[in-house]
């Protein structure tokens, strides 16, 4: 299959799911028990990619900015938090139930799948019931459906030795709540002045009704949040700034194609209960089309007001520059779903190309064209043969690069051609081959993943110069 024939535009999810498992990016959780709905584990390559995403996100949003600090909050929080936040009362999806099998379905998803509505996210229970009746909609198993009911997404458990109402606890439904609770602590310990942001990468748990589409909709996932606190009069401008900032993050920093990224404003009845305005950053996931990867919310002072009210603690900011004015700051929220970004990066960089094998026959190579900073391994070391000291030389280069903190792979199994393909499929930008000449003059071949060409003087690079190639510039150039 040539690159032209490979249908990148409509890349299907199954190809990526299989690729992820085969290469060790993502495994179904509890795989040997048949998996467990909407939970997944990250394998060795997945963890490397994950950490690279975290590092890049952190650099862009926190460590390169003077006005953002980062915290890491606990998963368990006082149950009153979820009352105050509005999640116990309002964090619900509409569901309908198959009256025979009792299987439950998210009402908006079911109505969208039957074609009865294009976007069902803002429907009331009564509207769902009317649409079901008017269109004679039945469950996927062909049975009548129940009336639509609200289904709370918070994951409930008990903490402590007694299981009764007094020990009910919730797993975080959204990661950001620790940030609001720690606003005063951060203010006092960092002496930050408005406007400033608090960032967090944290787990969130949701008892999602619809559990398909791989890591797009999970019951346990990470959110990467920036909550930006400002004076109410500055909130609109900050909101605009962050909208632009997010666009740059996805296209300029993570290098997702601009045509695959779009910003979509929520309709009035689609917005979360805490937001007065909301935009989604969406990515085009091949055949699946555009899906949300990050939500921007204009939260006003809702969260600080609510927690001040429920805790009885003053969470206001003393604004010396505004004549000792006291107020609860407004919050602009940027909340990204880690697994959705992870998946977008795989869709973006996955290619199938027709190439010649060592004997001049056509073969398909799967290649992940990750930017250098995202690539799980930056370089793979391949001794041409295990004999004549090549293995030892390769191992010694491997040890040196590992000691220098570079993410390097080592592979001595199979033909060089097969090993190149394996590394292409892992998205490794560089392959270093140790051959007979390397033993004589301390030079090696360094092959570039995308061009499949060897770089350097007459195709050779001195071992002491390898590190010069291992950066974005060399990779791009
Ligand atoms: N604190 C705001 C908040 O939680 P959200 O729009 O519900 O807002 C933010 O979630 C992001 O979290 C979404 O843009 C999405 O990327 C991700 N997300 C939400 N539910 C998810 C799920 N079930 N699985 C994976 N990611 C999810």
Tab-separated table of C-alpha atoms and ligand atoms in Angstrom:
chain	number	residue	atom	x	y	z
A	1	UNK	CA	0.000	0.000	0.000
A	2	UNK	CA	1.494	3.396	-0.917
A	3	UNK	CA	1.185	6.503	1.209
A	4	UNK	CA	-1.341	7.828	-1.340
A	5	UNK	CA	-3.562	4.797	-0.972
A	6	UNK	CA	-3.291	4.801	2.789
A	7	UNK	CA	-6.442	6.639	3.846
A	8	UNK	CA	-4.981	8.913	6.494
A	9	UNK	CA	-8.075	11.151	6.512
A	10	UNK	CA	-10.322	8.286	7.538
A	11	UNK	CA	-7.880	6.333	9.636
A	12	UNK	CA	-9.990	3.920	11.637
A	13	UNK	CA	-9.946	3.522	15.377
A	14	UNK	CA	-9.451	-0.255	15.184
A	15	UNK	CA	-6.123	0.173	13.414
A	16	UNK	CA	-4.926	2.376	16.272
A	17	UNK	CA	-6.341	0.093	18.981
A	18	UNK	CA	-4.547	-2.924	17.492
A	19	UNK	CA	-1.384	-0.933	16.964
A	20	UNK	CA	-1.429	0.242	20.589
A	21	UNK	CA	-1.697	-3.281	21.940
A	22	UNK	CA	0.806	-4.800	19.504
A	23	UNK	CA	3.464	-2.207	20.281
A	24	UNK	CA	2.847	-1.858	24.014
A	25	UNK	CA	1.318	1.616	24.101
A	26	UNK	CA	-2.060	0.711	25.643
A	27	UNK	CA	-3.439	-2.608	26.866
A	28	UNK	CA	-7.005	-3.328	27.947
A	29	UNK	CA	-6.989	-3.312	31.737
A	30	UNK	CA	-7.350	-6.757	33.385
A	31	UNK	CA	-6.721	-8.233	29.943
A	32	UNK	CA	-6.419	-11.869	31.064
A	33	UNK	CA	-9.880	-11.594	32.639
A	34	UNK	CA	-11.344	-10.346	29.376
A	35	UNK	CA	-10.751	-6.664	30.086
A	36	UNK	CA	-12.740	-4.285	32.265
A	37	UNK	CA	-14.979	-1.713	30.604
A	38	UNK	CA	-13.483	1.718	29.963
A	39	UNK	CA	-10.252	1.104	31.860
A	40	UNK	CA	-6.866	0.730	30.181
A	41	UNK	CA	-3.236	0.214	31.144
A	42	UNK	CA	-0.259	1.938	29.577
A	43	UNK	CA	2.554	-0.307	28.367
A	44	UNK	CA	6.286	0.536	28.138
A	45	UNK	CA	6.060	2.682	24.991
A	46	UNK	CA	2.821	4.216	26.250
A	47	UNK	CA	4.423	5.330	29.501
A	48	UNK	CA	7.339	6.899	27.643
A	49	UNK	CA	4.949	8.819	25.385
A	50	UNK	CA	2.776	9.743	28.354
A	51	UNK	CA	5.707	11.189	30.274
A	52	UNK	CA	6.792	13.162	27.215
A	53	UNK	CA	3.300	14.661	26.905
A	54	UNK	CA	3.287	15.575	30.600
A	55	UNK	CA	6.727	17.136	30.307
A	56	UNK	CA	5.803	19.213	27.251
A	57	UNK	CA	2.482	20.280	28.786
A	58	UNK	CA	4.236	21.225	32.034
A	59	UNK	CA	6.900	23.249	30.263
A	60	UNK	CA	4.363	25.195	28.182
A	61	UNK	CA	1.825	25.756	30.942
A	62	UNK	CA	3.859	25.970	34.115
A	63	UNK	CA	7.636	26.016	34.178
A	64	UNK	CA	8.136	28.516	31.340
A	65	UNK	CA	5.589	30.929	32.852
A	66	UNK	CA	6.113	33.194	35.836
A	67	UNK	CA	2.390	33.268	36.627
A	68	UNK	CA	1.473	29.571	36.961
A	69	UNK	CA	2.350	27.136	39.754
A	70	UNK	CA	1.521	23.453	39.999
A	71	UNK	CA	0.002	21.341	42.748
A	72	UNK	CA	-0.920	17.700	43.131
A	73	UNK	CA	-4.058	17.015	45.112
A	74	UNK	CA	-5.464	13.884	46.730
A	75	UNK	CA	-8.061	11.745	44.951
A	76	UNK	CA	-10.268	11.529	48.032
A	77	UNK	CA	-11.716	14.812	49.206
A	78	UNK	CA	-14.230	15.743	51.845
A	79	UNK	CA	-17.679	14.624	50.612
A	80	UNK	CA	-18.986	18.164	51.129
A	81	UNK	CA	-16.725	19.260	48.263
A	82	UNK	CA	-19.017	17.498	45.812
A	83	UNK	CA	-22.122	18.991	47.353
A	84	UNK	CA	-20.619	22.456	47.145
A	85	UNK	CA	-19.299	21.961	43.624
A	86	UNK	CA	-22.770	20.967	42.441
A	87	UNK	CA	-21.703	17.519	41.278
A	88	UNK	CA	-23.971	15.587	43.618
A	89	UNK	CA	-26.958	17.496	42.335
A	90	UNK	CA	-26.012	18.290	38.765
A	91	UNK	CA	-23.318	16.003	37.378
A	92	UNK	CA	-25.553	13.650	35.481
A	93	UNK	CA	-26.210	12.274	32.014
A	94	UNK	CA	-29.593	11.168	30.738
A	95	UNK	CA	-29.957	7.443	30.339
A	96	UNK	CA	-32.578	5.078	29.000
A	97	UNK	CA	-32.857	1.413	29.908
A	98	UNK	CA	-33.751	-1.640	27.804
A	99	UNK	CA	-36.913	-2.838	29.539
A	100	UNK	CA	-36.057	-6.526	29.002
A	101	UNK	CA	-32.257	-6.821	29.325
A	102	UNK	CA	-31.918	-3.800	31.661
A	103	UNK	CA	-28.881	-2.648	29.721
A	104	UNK	CA	-28.453	1.105	30.081
A	105	UNK	CA	-27.599	3.580	27.352
A	106	UNK	CA	-26.727	7.246	27.293
A	107	UNK	CA	-29.854	8.791	25.812
A	108	UNK	CA	-28.075	11.428	23.698
A	109	UNK	CA	-25.677	8.871	22.213
A	110	UNK	CA	-28.499	6.455	21.377
A	111	UNK	CA	-30.628	9.122	19.715
A	112	UNK	CA	-27.615	10.389	17.752
A	113	UNK	CA	-26.783	6.849	16.590
A	114	UNK	CA	-30.336	6.233	15.362
A	115	UNK	CA	-30.170	9.530	13.439
A	116	UNK	CA	-33.180	10.948	15.324
A	117	UNK	CA	-31.110	13.963	16.423
A	118	UNK	CA	-27.749	15.343	15.373
A	119	UNK	CA	-26.702	16.585	18.813
A	120	UNK	CA	-28.609	15.273	21.807
A	121	UNK	CA	-26.408	16.718	24.531
A	122	UNK	CA	-28.860	19.443	25.597
A	123	UNK	CA	-32.101	17.419	25.650
A	124	UNK	CA	-34.365	17.259	28.707
A	125	UNK	CA	-35.786	13.892	29.877
A	126	UNK	CA	-39.194	14.864	28.477
A	127	UNK	CA	-37.713	15.727	25.087
A	128	UNK	CA	-35.901	12.369	24.977
A	129	UNK	CA	-39.154	10.545	25.772
A	130	UNK	CA	-40.995	12.469	23.035
A	131	UNK	CA	-38.304	11.728	20.430
A	132	UNK	CA	-38.215	8.037	21.393
A	133	UNK	CA	-42.021	7.824	21.064
A	134	UNK	CA	-42.251	9.835	17.834
A	135	UNK	CA	-39.557	7.768	16.113
A	136	UNK	CA	-40.430	4.370	17.623
A	137	UNK	CA	-36.870	4.045	18.878
A	138	UNK	CA	-36.031	0.775	20.585
A	139	UNK	CA	-32.863	-0.477	22.283
A	140	UNK	CA	-30.002	-1.923	20.171
A	141	UNK	CA	-31.426	-5.366	21.128
A	142	UNK	CA	-34.835	-4.378	19.716
A	143	UNK	CA	-36.671	-3.984	23.035
A	144	UNK	CA	-38.774	-1.063	24.326
A	145	UNK	CA	-36.940	1.637	26.237
A	146	UNK	CA	-37.674	3.040	29.691
A	147	UNK	CA	-38.376	6.715	30.263
A	148	UNK	CA	-35.223	8.858	30.375
A	149	UNK	CA	-33.685	9.302	33.829
A	150	UNK	CA	-30.804	11.309	35.176
A	151	UNK	CA	-27.790	9.207	36.096
A	152	UNK	CA	-25.126	10.686	38.360
A	153	UNK	CA	-21.592	10.116	37.112
A	154	UNK	CA	-19.765	10.387	40.425
A	155	UNK	CA	-18.089	7.154	41.538
A	156	UNK	CA	-19.220	6.457	45.077
A	157	UNK	CA	-17.462	4.357	47.701
A	158	UNK	CA	-17.089	4.087	51.492
A	159	UNK	CA	-13.998	4.993	53.463
A	160	UNK	CA	-13.277	3.606	56.913
A	161	UNK	CA	-14.390	0.386	58.592
A	162	UNK	CA	-18.145	1.118	58.563
A	163	UNK	CA	-20.294	1.087	55.441
A	164	UNK	CA	-23.163	3.468	55.991
A	165	UNK	CA	-24.272	6.941	54.916
A	166	UNK	CA	-21.727	8.543	57.254
A	167	UNK	CA	-18.761	6.995	55.400
A	168	UNK	CA	-19.805	7.725	51.813
A	169	UNK	CA	-16.920	9.133	49.786
A	170	UNK	CA	-16.568	10.046	46.122
A	171	UNK	CA	-13.681	9.671	43.757
A	172	UNK	CA	-12.859	12.977	42.094
A	173	UNK	CA	-15.356	13.624	39.301
A	174	UNK	CA	-13.157	16.393	37.958
A	175	UNK	CA	-9.540	16.876	38.923
A	176	UNK	CA	-9.714	20.638	39.444
A	177	UNK	CA	-11.557	20.749	42.765
A	178	UNK	CA	-8.317	20.486	44.799
A	179	UNK	CA	-7.170	23.662	43.078
A	180	UNK	CA	-10.119	25.713	44.312
A	181	UNK	CA	-9.752	24.314	47.825
A	182	UNK	CA	-6.058	25.173	47.851
A	183	UNK	CA	-6.454	28.663	46.386
A	184	UNK	CA	-5.831	30.341	49.733
A	185	UNK	CA	-2.996	27.968	50.677
A	186	UNK	CA	-1.211	28.628	47.398
A	187	UNK	CA	-1.781	32.348	47.729
A	188	UNK	CA	-0.265	32.396	51.204
A	189	UNK	CA	2.680	30.113	50.458
A	190	UNK	CA	3.692	31.564	47.086
A	191	UNK	CA	2.668	35.208	47.641
A	192	UNK	CA	1.382	35.283	44.047
A	193	UNK	CA	-0.646	38.268	42.906
A	194	UNK	CA	-3.586	38.168	40.538
A	195	UNK	CA	-3.741	37.224	37.774
A	196	UNK	CA	-2.119	33.848	38.292
A	197	UNK	CA	-2.848	30.225	37.583
A	198	UNK	CA	-2.708	26.929	39.432
A	199	UNK	CA	-2.061	23.859	37.315
A	200	UNK	CA	-2.540	20.212	38.078
A	201	UNK	CA	-2.309	16.862	36.353
A	202	UNK	CA	-4.747	14.711	38.268
A	203	UNK	CA	-6.997	11.697	38.079
A	204	UNK	CA	-10.721	11.976	37.481
A	205	UNK	CA	-13.302	9.198	37.744
A	206	UNK	CA	-16.672	9.044	36.048
A	207	UNK	CA	-19.211	6.268	35.971
A	208	UNK	CA	-19.689	6.751	32.227
A	209	UNK	CA	-22.752	5.008	30.788
A	210	UNK	CA	-21.371	4.696	27.252
A	211	UNK	CA	-18.081	2.850	27.331
A	212	UNK	CA	-16.860	2.537	23.786
A	213	UNK	CA	-14.316	4.364	21.651
A	214	UNK	CA	-11.233	3.117	23.439
A	215	UNK	CA	-9.414	5.722	25.561
A	216	UNK	CA	-11.671	8.565	24.411
A	217	UNK	CA	-14.192	7.741	27.098
A	218	UNK	CA	-12.784	6.120	30.195
A	219	UNK	CA	-14.031	5.681	33.729
A	220	UNK	CA	-10.619	6.615	35.136
A	221	UNK	CA	-8.485	9.185	33.347
A	222	UNK	CA	-6.159	12.117	33.876
A	223	UNK	CA	-7.049	15.735	33.388
A	224	UNK	CA	-4.427	18.386	32.766
A	225	UNK	CA	-5.801	21.603	34.163
A	226	UNK	CA	-4.863	25.235	34.360
A	227	UNK	CA	-7.222	27.266	36.530
A	228	UNK	CA	-6.449	30.933	36.013
A	229	UNK	CA	-7.582	33.366	38.707
A	230	UNK	CA	-8.204	37.002	37.849
A	231	UNK	CA	-10.178	40.144	38.663
A	232	UNK	CA	-13.717	39.917	37.201
A	233	UNK	CA	-13.072	42.860	34.879
A	234	UNK	CA	-10.118	41.005	33.317
A	235	UNK	CA	-11.802	37.640	32.934
A	236	UNK	CA	-13.093	38.128	29.376
A	237	UNK	CA	-9.662	39.177	28.129
A	238	UNK	CA	-7.952	36.312	29.957
A	239	UNK	CA	-10.486	33.921	28.495
A	240	UNK	CA	-9.571	35.158	24.991
A	241	UNK	CA	-5.849	34.857	25.770
A	242	UNK	CA	-6.248	31.273	26.931
A	243	UNK	CA	-8.301	30.370	23.864
A	244	UNK	CA	-5.391	31.508	21.679
A	245	UNK	CA	-2.900	29.860	23.976
A	246	UNK	CA	-4.626	26.488	23.610
A	247	UNK	CA	-4.665	26.741	19.839
A	248	UNK	CA	-0.890	27.389	19.870
A	249	UNK	CA	-0.289	24.547	22.282
A	250	UNK	CA	-1.904	21.997	20.020
A	251	UNK	CA	-0.627	23.220	16.664
A	252	UNK	CA	2.773	24.794	17.441
A	253	UNK	CA	3.876	22.744	20.435
A	254	UNK	CA	2.321	19.301	19.952
A	255	UNK	CA	2.437	19.780	16.153
A	256	UNK	CA	-1.097	18.585	15.482
A	257	UNK	CA	-2.145	19.730	11.976
A	258	UNK	CA	-4.131	22.972	12.085
A	259	UNK	CA	-6.785	21.402	9.828
A	260	UNK	CA	-7.343	18.699	12.449
A	261	UNK	CA	-7.910	21.202	15.261
A	262	UNK	CA	-10.967	23.367	15.694
A	263	UNK	CA	-12.552	25.435	18.451
A	264	UNK	CA	-16.279	25.001	19.064
A	265	UNK	CA	-18.412	27.145	21.323
A	266	UNK	CA	-21.030	25.393	23.442
A	267	UNK	CA	-24.667	26.258	22.937
A	268	UNK	CA	-26.379	27.802	25.957
A	269	UNK	CA	-28.124	24.576	26.967
A	270	UNK	CA	-25.061	22.405	26.376
A	271	UNK	CA	-22.798	24.097	28.922
A	272	UNK	CA	-21.780	22.468	32.196
A	273	UNK	CA	-23.691	23.813	35.179
A	274	UNK	CA	-20.697	25.821	36.445
A	275	UNK	CA	-19.847	27.640	33.201
A	276	UNK	CA	-21.175	30.905	31.819
A	277	UNK	CA	-19.359	30.286	28.529
A	278	UNK	CA	-17.564	27.225	27.208
A	279	UNK	CA	-15.445	26.274	24.217
A	280	UNK	CA	-14.161	22.862	23.254
A	281	UNK	CA	-10.884	22.281	21.525
A	282	UNK	CA	-11.646	19.442	19.141
A	283	UNK	CA	-9.376	17.133	17.170
A	284	UNK	CA	-10.315	15.191	14.049
A	285	UNK	CA	-9.777	11.539	14.932
A	286	UNK	CA	-9.806	10.056	11.402
A	287	UNK	CA	-13.051	8.192	10.725
A	288	UNK	CA	-14.512	9.300	14.073
A	289	UNK	CA	-14.486	12.952	13.057
A	290	UNK	CA	-14.027	15.875	15.445
A	291	UNK	CA	-14.125	15.073	19.185
A	292	UNK	CA	-13.424	17.199	22.245
A	293	UNK	CA	-9.906	17.028	23.669
A	294	UNK	CA	-10.005	20.046	25.978
A	295	UNK	CA	-12.690	22.189	27.555
A	296	UNK	CA	-12.347	25.919	28.250
A	297	UNK	CA	-14.788	27.237	30.796
A	298	UNK	CA	-15.593	30.708	32.006
A	299	UNK	CA	-16.389	29.676	35.593
A	300	UNK	CA	-16.812	33.135	37.098
A	301	UNK	CA	-16.496	33.069	40.872
A	302	UNK	CA	-18.842	30.062	41.093
A	303	UNK	CA	-16.329	27.667	42.629
A	304	UNK	CA	-14.825	29.980	45.225
A	305	UNK	CA	-18.295	31.283	46.150
A	306	UNK	CA	-19.642	27.782	46.627
A	307	UNK	CA	-16.707	26.497	48.669
A	308	UNK	CA	-16.674	29.633	50.807
A	309	UNK	CA	-20.378	29.114	51.479
A	310	UNK	CA	-20.179	25.393	52.266
A	311	UNK	CA	-16.940	25.516	54.287
A	312	UNK	CA	-17.685	28.773	56.048
A	313	UNK	CA	-14.136	29.913	55.199
A	314	UNK	CA	-13.254	33.179	53.546
A	315	UNK	CA	-11.641	32.488	50.172
A	316	UNK	CA	-11.464	36.073	48.992
A	317	UNK	CA	-8.432	37.852	47.602
A	318	UNK	CA	-7.185	41.090	49.086
A	319	UNK	CA	-6.291	43.258	46.104
A	320	UNK	CA	-3.843	45.846	47.397
A	321	UNK	CA	-3.362	47.292	43.920
A	322	UNK	CA	-7.095	48.017	43.726
A	323	UNK	CA	-7.195	49.912	47.005
A	324	UNK	CA	-7.490	46.918	49.347
A	325	UNK	CA	-10.533	45.579	47.524
A	326	UNK	CA	-11.687	42.121	48.625
A	327	UNK	CA	-13.380	39.770	46.175
A	328	UNK	CA	-13.578	36.172	45.027
A	329	UNK	CA	-11.581	36.054	41.786
A	330	UNK	CA	-13.043	34.798	38.526
A	331	UNK	CA	-11.655	31.583	37.100
A	332	UNK	CA	-10.796	30.742	33.524
A	333	UNK	CA	-10.434	26.998	33.202
A	334	UNK	CA	-8.473	25.015	30.597
A	335	UNK	CA	-9.115	21.339	31.244
A	336	UNK	CA	-7.531	18.856	28.855
A	337	UNK	CA	-8.144	15.121	28.772
A	338	UNK	CA	-4.779	13.398	28.781
A	339	UNK	CA	-5.884	10.199	27.018
A	340	UNK	CA	-7.583	12.174	24.259
A	341	UNK	CA	-4.379	14.119	23.591
A	342	UNK	CA	-2.443	10.844	23.646
A	343	UNK	CA	-4.832	9.360	21.076
A	344	UNK	CA	-4.756	12.497	18.917
A	345	UNK	CA	-0.948	12.243	18.787
A	346	UNK	CA	-1.204	8.641	17.603
A	347	UNK	CA	-3.797	9.468	14.925
A	348	UNK	CA	-1.703	12.424	13.775
A	349	UNK	CA	1.588	10.571	13.455
A	350	UNK	CA	0.513	7.137	12.223
A	351	UNK	CA	1.390	6.404	8.565
A	352	UNK	CA	1.559	3.363	6.341
A	353	UNK	CA	3.976	3.603	3.423
A	354	UNK	CA	5.055	1.322	0.625
A	355	UNK	CA	8.837	0.857	0.598
A	356	UNK	CA	11.415	-1.528	-0.862
A	357	UNK	CA	12.746	-4.277	1.362
A	358	UNK	CA	16.413	-5.423	1.280
A	359	UNK	CA	15.702	-7.561	-1.810
A	360	UNK	CA	13.951	-4.789	-3.706
A	361	UNK	CA	10.463	-6.195	-3.052
A	362	UNK	CA	7.648	-3.890	-2.022
A	363	UNK	CA	6.534	-3.985	1.576
A	364	UNK	CA	4.403	-1.824	3.824
A	365	UNK	CA	6.110	-0.021	6.631
A	366	UNK	CA	4.131	1.382	9.499
A	367	UNK	CA	5.861	4.498	10.694
A	368	UNK	CA	5.011	6.861	13.540
A	369	UNK	CA	6.360	10.273	12.611
A	370	UNK	CA	6.428	11.658	16.141
A	371	UNK	CA	8.207	14.981	16.618
A	372	UNK	CA	11.511	14.316	18.370
A	373	UNK	CA	10.327	15.518	21.784
A	374	UNK	CA	7.340	13.154	21.740
A	375	UNK	CA	9.143	10.062	20.445
A	376	UNK	CA	9.241	7.343	23.152
A	377	UNK	CA	12.787	6.362	22.139
A	378	UNK	CA	15.045	8.939	20.530
A	379	UNK	CA	17.492	6.411	19.156
A	380	UNK	CA	17.862	2.655	18.741
A	381	UNK	CA	21.228	0.930	18.787
A	382	UNK	CA	21.549	-2.006	16.431
A	383	UNK	CA	24.741	-4.086	16.224
A	384	UNK	CA	24.980	-5.419	12.663
A	385	UNK	CA	26.077	-8.768	14.086
A	386	UNK	CA	26.614	-10.114	17.570
A	387	UNK	CA	30.166	-11.299	16.798
A	388	UNK	CA	33.624	-9.741	16.328
A	389	UNK	CA	33.118	-7.206	19.118
A	390	UNK	CA	30.156	-5.402	17.471
A	391	UNK	CA	27.780	-6.382	20.255
A	392	UNK	CA	30.190	-5.142	22.930
A	393	UNK	CA	30.783	-1.859	21.104
A	394	UNK	CA	27.022	-1.363	20.690
A	395	UNK	CA	26.417	-2.120	24.353
A	396	UNK	CA	29.046	0.378	25.384
A	397	UNK	CA	27.447	3.168	23.266
A	398	UNK	CA	24.075	2.142	24.698
A	399	UNK	CA	25.362	2.443	28.272
A	400	UNK	CA	26.889	5.883	27.563
A	401	UNK	CA	23.662	7.278	26.093
A	402	UNK	CA	21.551	5.821	28.903
A	403	UNK	CA	23.918	7.402	31.397
A	404	UNK	CA	23.442	10.722	29.589
A	405	UNK	CA	19.696	10.436	30.303
A	406	UNK	CA	18.646	9.814	26.707
A	407	UNK	CA	15.759	7.451	26.038
A	408	UNK	CA	17.459	4.778	23.928
A	409	UNK	CA	16.445	1.310	22.778
A	410	UNK	CA	18.722	-1.607	21.967
A	411	UNK	CA	17.847	-4.383	19.525
A	412	UNK	CA	20.051	-7.208	18.286
A	413	UNK	CA	17.340	-9.652	17.163
A	414	UNK	CA	16.717	-10.361	13.463
A	415	UNK	CA	17.887	-8.768	10.233
A	416	UNK	CA	18.755	-5.076	10.138
A	417	UNK	CA	15.781	-4.512	7.809
A	418	UNK	CA	13.373	-6.038	10.324
A	419	UNK	CA	14.897	-4.041	13.144
A	420	UNK	CA	14.530	-0.799	11.178
A	421	UNK	CA	10.847	-1.613	10.618
A	422	UNK	CA	10.310	-2.317	14.311
A	423	UNK	CA	11.830	1.046	15.220
A	424	UNK	CA	9.864	2.876	12.498
A	425	UNK	CA	6.734	1.377	14.017
A	426	UNK	CA	7.757	2.601	17.468
A	427	UNK	CA	8.380	6.069	16.051
A	428	UNK	CA	12.110	6.100	16.918
A	429	UNK	CA	13.676	8.994	14.963
A	430	UNK	CA	17.207	7.554	14.722
A	431	UNK	CA	18.720	4.098	14.261
A	432	UNK	CA	22.423	3.681	14.949
A	433	UNK	CA	24.155	0.671	13.416
A	434	UNK	CA	27.439	-0.685	14.699
A	435	UNK	CA	29.260	-2.486	11.870
A	436	UNK	CA	32.829	-3.693	11.210
A	437	UNK	CA	34.018	-0.201	10.299
A	438	UNK	CA	32.794	1.104	13.662
A	439	UNK	CA	35.388	-1.105	15.341
A	440	UNK	CA	38.131	0.369	13.201
A	441	UNK	CA	37.421	4.113	13.119
A	442	UNK	CA	34.793	4.684	15.834
A	443	UNK	CA	32.158	5.811	13.309
A	444	UNK	CA	28.632	4.420	12.978
A	445	UNK	CA	25.698	4.818	10.619
A	446	UNK	CA	22.830	6.969	11.774
A	447	UNK	CA	19.595	6.463	9.861
A	448	UNK	CA	16.790	8.967	9.897
A	449	UNK	CA	13.310	7.458	10.361
A	450	UNK	CA	11.401	9.649	7.892
A	451	UNK	CA	13.889	9.845	5.009
A	452	UNK	CA	15.343	6.363	5.692
A	453	UNK	CA	18.684	7.953	4.655
A	454	UNK	CA	21.934	7.851	6.542
A	455	UNK	CA	23.335	11.177	7.679
A	456	UNK	CA	26.927	12.393	8.173
A	457	UNK	CA	30.084	12.437	6.134
A	458	UNK	CA	29.724	9.672	3.522
A	459	UNK	CA	26.920	8.234	5.561
A	460	UNK	CA	28.946	7.930	8.765
A	461	UNK	CA	28.963	9.775	12.073
A	462	UNK	CA	31.687	9.729	14.684
A	463	UNK	CA	30.481	8.138	17.928
A	464	UNK	CA	31.492	11.242	19.876
A	465	UNK	CA	29.166	13.368	17.669
A	466	UNK	CA	26.013	11.261	18.036
A	467	UNK	CA	24.444	13.525	20.639
A	468	UNK	CA	24.657	16.496	18.232
A	469	UNK	CA	22.065	14.803	16.056
A	470	UNK	CA	19.678	14.043	18.883
A	471	UNK	CA	17.601	17.174	18.949
A	472	UNK	CA	14.648	18.679	17.166
A	473	UNK	CA	16.733	20.674	14.708
A	474	UNK	CA	18.646	17.721	13.395
A	475	UNK	CA	15.431	15.751	13.267
A	476	UNK	CA	13.561	18.404	11.338
A	477	UNK	CA	16.465	19.341	9.112
B	1	LIG	N1	-13.054	20.593	35.192
B	1	LIG	C1	-13.737	20.682	33.963
B	1	LIG	C2	-14.088	19.414	33.388
B	1	LIG	O1	-13.975	18.367	33.982
B	1	LIG	P1	-14.936	18.340	31.164
B	1	LIG	O2	-15.222	19.008	29.842
B	1	LIG	O3	-15.965	17.469	31.760
B	1	LIG	O4	-14.548	19.528	32.121
B	1	LIG	C3	-12.396	18.107	30.580
B	1	LIG	O5	-13.593	17.528	31.035
B	1	LIG	C4	-11.704	17.175	29.626
B	1	LIG	O6	-11.548	15.883	30.219
B	1	LIG	C5	-12.487	16.917	28.325
B	1	LIG	O7	-12.203	17.911	27.375
B	1	LIG	C6	-11.971	15.565	27.906
B	1	LIG	O8	-10.796	15.723	27.139
B	1	LIG	C7	-11.622	14.882	29.213
B	1	LIG	N2	-12.628	13.881	29.562
B	1	LIG	C8	-13.853	14.078	30.074
B	1	LIG	N3	-14.492	12.920	30.285
B	1	LIG	C9	-13.624	11.942	29.889
B	1	LIG	C10	-13.670	10.514	29.867
B	1	LIG	N4	-14.718	9.842	30.317
B	1	LIG	N5	-12.588	9.839	29.404
B	1	LIG	C11	-11.488	10.496	28.972
B	1	LIG	N6	-11.388	11.832	28.968
B	1	LIG	C12	-12.426	12.545	29.430
